[in-house]
Short mmCIF file of C-alpha atoms in Angstrom, two decimals:
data_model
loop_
_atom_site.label_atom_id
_atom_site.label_comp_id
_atom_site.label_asym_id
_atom_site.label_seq_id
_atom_site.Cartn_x
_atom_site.Cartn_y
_atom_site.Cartn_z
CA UNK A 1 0.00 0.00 0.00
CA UNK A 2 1.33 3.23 -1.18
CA UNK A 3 1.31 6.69 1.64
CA UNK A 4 1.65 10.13 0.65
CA UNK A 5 4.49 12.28 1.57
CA UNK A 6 2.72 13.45 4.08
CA UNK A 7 -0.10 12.36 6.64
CA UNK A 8 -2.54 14.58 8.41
CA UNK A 9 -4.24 14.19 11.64
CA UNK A 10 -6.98 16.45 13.38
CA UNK A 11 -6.06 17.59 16.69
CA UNK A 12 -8.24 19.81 18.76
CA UNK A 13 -9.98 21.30 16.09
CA UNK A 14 -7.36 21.72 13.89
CA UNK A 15 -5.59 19.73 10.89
CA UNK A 16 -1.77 19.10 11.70
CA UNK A 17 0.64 17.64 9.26
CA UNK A 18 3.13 15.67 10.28
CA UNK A 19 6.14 14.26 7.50
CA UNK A 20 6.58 10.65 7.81
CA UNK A 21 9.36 8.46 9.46
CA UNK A 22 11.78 9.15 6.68
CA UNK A 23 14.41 6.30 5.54
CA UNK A 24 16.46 8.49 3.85
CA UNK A 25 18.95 10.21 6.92
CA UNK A 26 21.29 12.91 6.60
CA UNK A 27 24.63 13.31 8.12
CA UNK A 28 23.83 14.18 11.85
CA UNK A 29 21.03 11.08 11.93
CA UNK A 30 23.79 8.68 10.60
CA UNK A 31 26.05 10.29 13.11
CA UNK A 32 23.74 9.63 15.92
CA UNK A 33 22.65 6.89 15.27
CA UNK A 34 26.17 4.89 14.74
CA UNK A 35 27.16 7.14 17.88
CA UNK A 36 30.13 8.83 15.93
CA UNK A 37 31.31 12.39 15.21
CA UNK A 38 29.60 13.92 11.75
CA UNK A 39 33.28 14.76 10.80
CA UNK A 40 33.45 10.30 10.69
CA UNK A 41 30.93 10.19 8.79
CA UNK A 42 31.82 12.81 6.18
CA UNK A 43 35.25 10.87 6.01
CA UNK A 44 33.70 7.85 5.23
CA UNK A 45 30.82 8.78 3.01
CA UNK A 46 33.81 10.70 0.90
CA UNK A 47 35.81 7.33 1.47
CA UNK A 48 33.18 4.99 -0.13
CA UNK A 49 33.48 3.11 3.21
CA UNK A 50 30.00 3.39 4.00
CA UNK A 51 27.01 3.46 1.44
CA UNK A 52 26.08 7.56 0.65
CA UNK A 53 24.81 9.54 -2.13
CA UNK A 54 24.82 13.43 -2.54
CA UNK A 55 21.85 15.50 -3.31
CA UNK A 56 22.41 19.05 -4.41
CA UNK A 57 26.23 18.44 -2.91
CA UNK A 58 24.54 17.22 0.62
CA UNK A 59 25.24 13.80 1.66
CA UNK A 60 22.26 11.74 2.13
CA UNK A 61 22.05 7.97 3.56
CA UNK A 62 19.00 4.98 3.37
CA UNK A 63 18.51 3.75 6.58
CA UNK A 64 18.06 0.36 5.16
CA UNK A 65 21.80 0.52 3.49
CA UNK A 66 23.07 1.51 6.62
CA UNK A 67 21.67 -1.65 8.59
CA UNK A 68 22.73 -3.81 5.70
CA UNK A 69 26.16 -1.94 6.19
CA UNK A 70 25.80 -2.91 9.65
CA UNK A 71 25.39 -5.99 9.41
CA UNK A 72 28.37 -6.68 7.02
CA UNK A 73 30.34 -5.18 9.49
CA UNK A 74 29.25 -7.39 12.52
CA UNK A 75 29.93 -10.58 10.34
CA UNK A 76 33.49 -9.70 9.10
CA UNK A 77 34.79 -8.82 12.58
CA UNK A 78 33.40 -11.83 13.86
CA UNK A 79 35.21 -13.52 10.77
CA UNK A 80 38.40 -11.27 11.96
CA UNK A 81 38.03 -12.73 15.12
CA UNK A 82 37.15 -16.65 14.37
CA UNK A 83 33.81 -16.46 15.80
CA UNK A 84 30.61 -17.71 14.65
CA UNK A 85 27.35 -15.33 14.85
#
């Protein structure tokens, strides 16, 4: 099922619009959420060492990319380290 952009909801008599849960995150979200500096994640986006695109010269991230990214992470280092997850 397909959403619009954006959702509205009536509160107390009048119409509020909210924008959705986005998946696409910019630099501080990525930042917080990996629980690094911005300036790490600018050095990797511009390294290729974690997945990024650029809108208008911005750096923009999918959330889902970054899990996957995650992910790949958590299994080499467990390779690194000879352990089985």
């Amino acid at each position: 099922m397909l959403y619009s952009a954006f959702h509205s909801t009536v509160a107390a008599g009048a119409m509020v619009t909210r924008a959705p849960k986005t998946d696409i995150l910019m630099i501080k979200d990525v930042a917080e959420y990996l629980k690094v500096t911005e300036r790490t994640i600018y050095r990797l986006a511009a390294a290729k060492k974690i997945p990024a695109f650029k809108v208008g010269g911005s750096w923009r991230f999918s959330r889902m990319d970054i899990d996957a990214w995650i992910r790949r992470q958590t299994i080499v280092s467990a390779e690194v380290q000879g352990t089985k997850i």
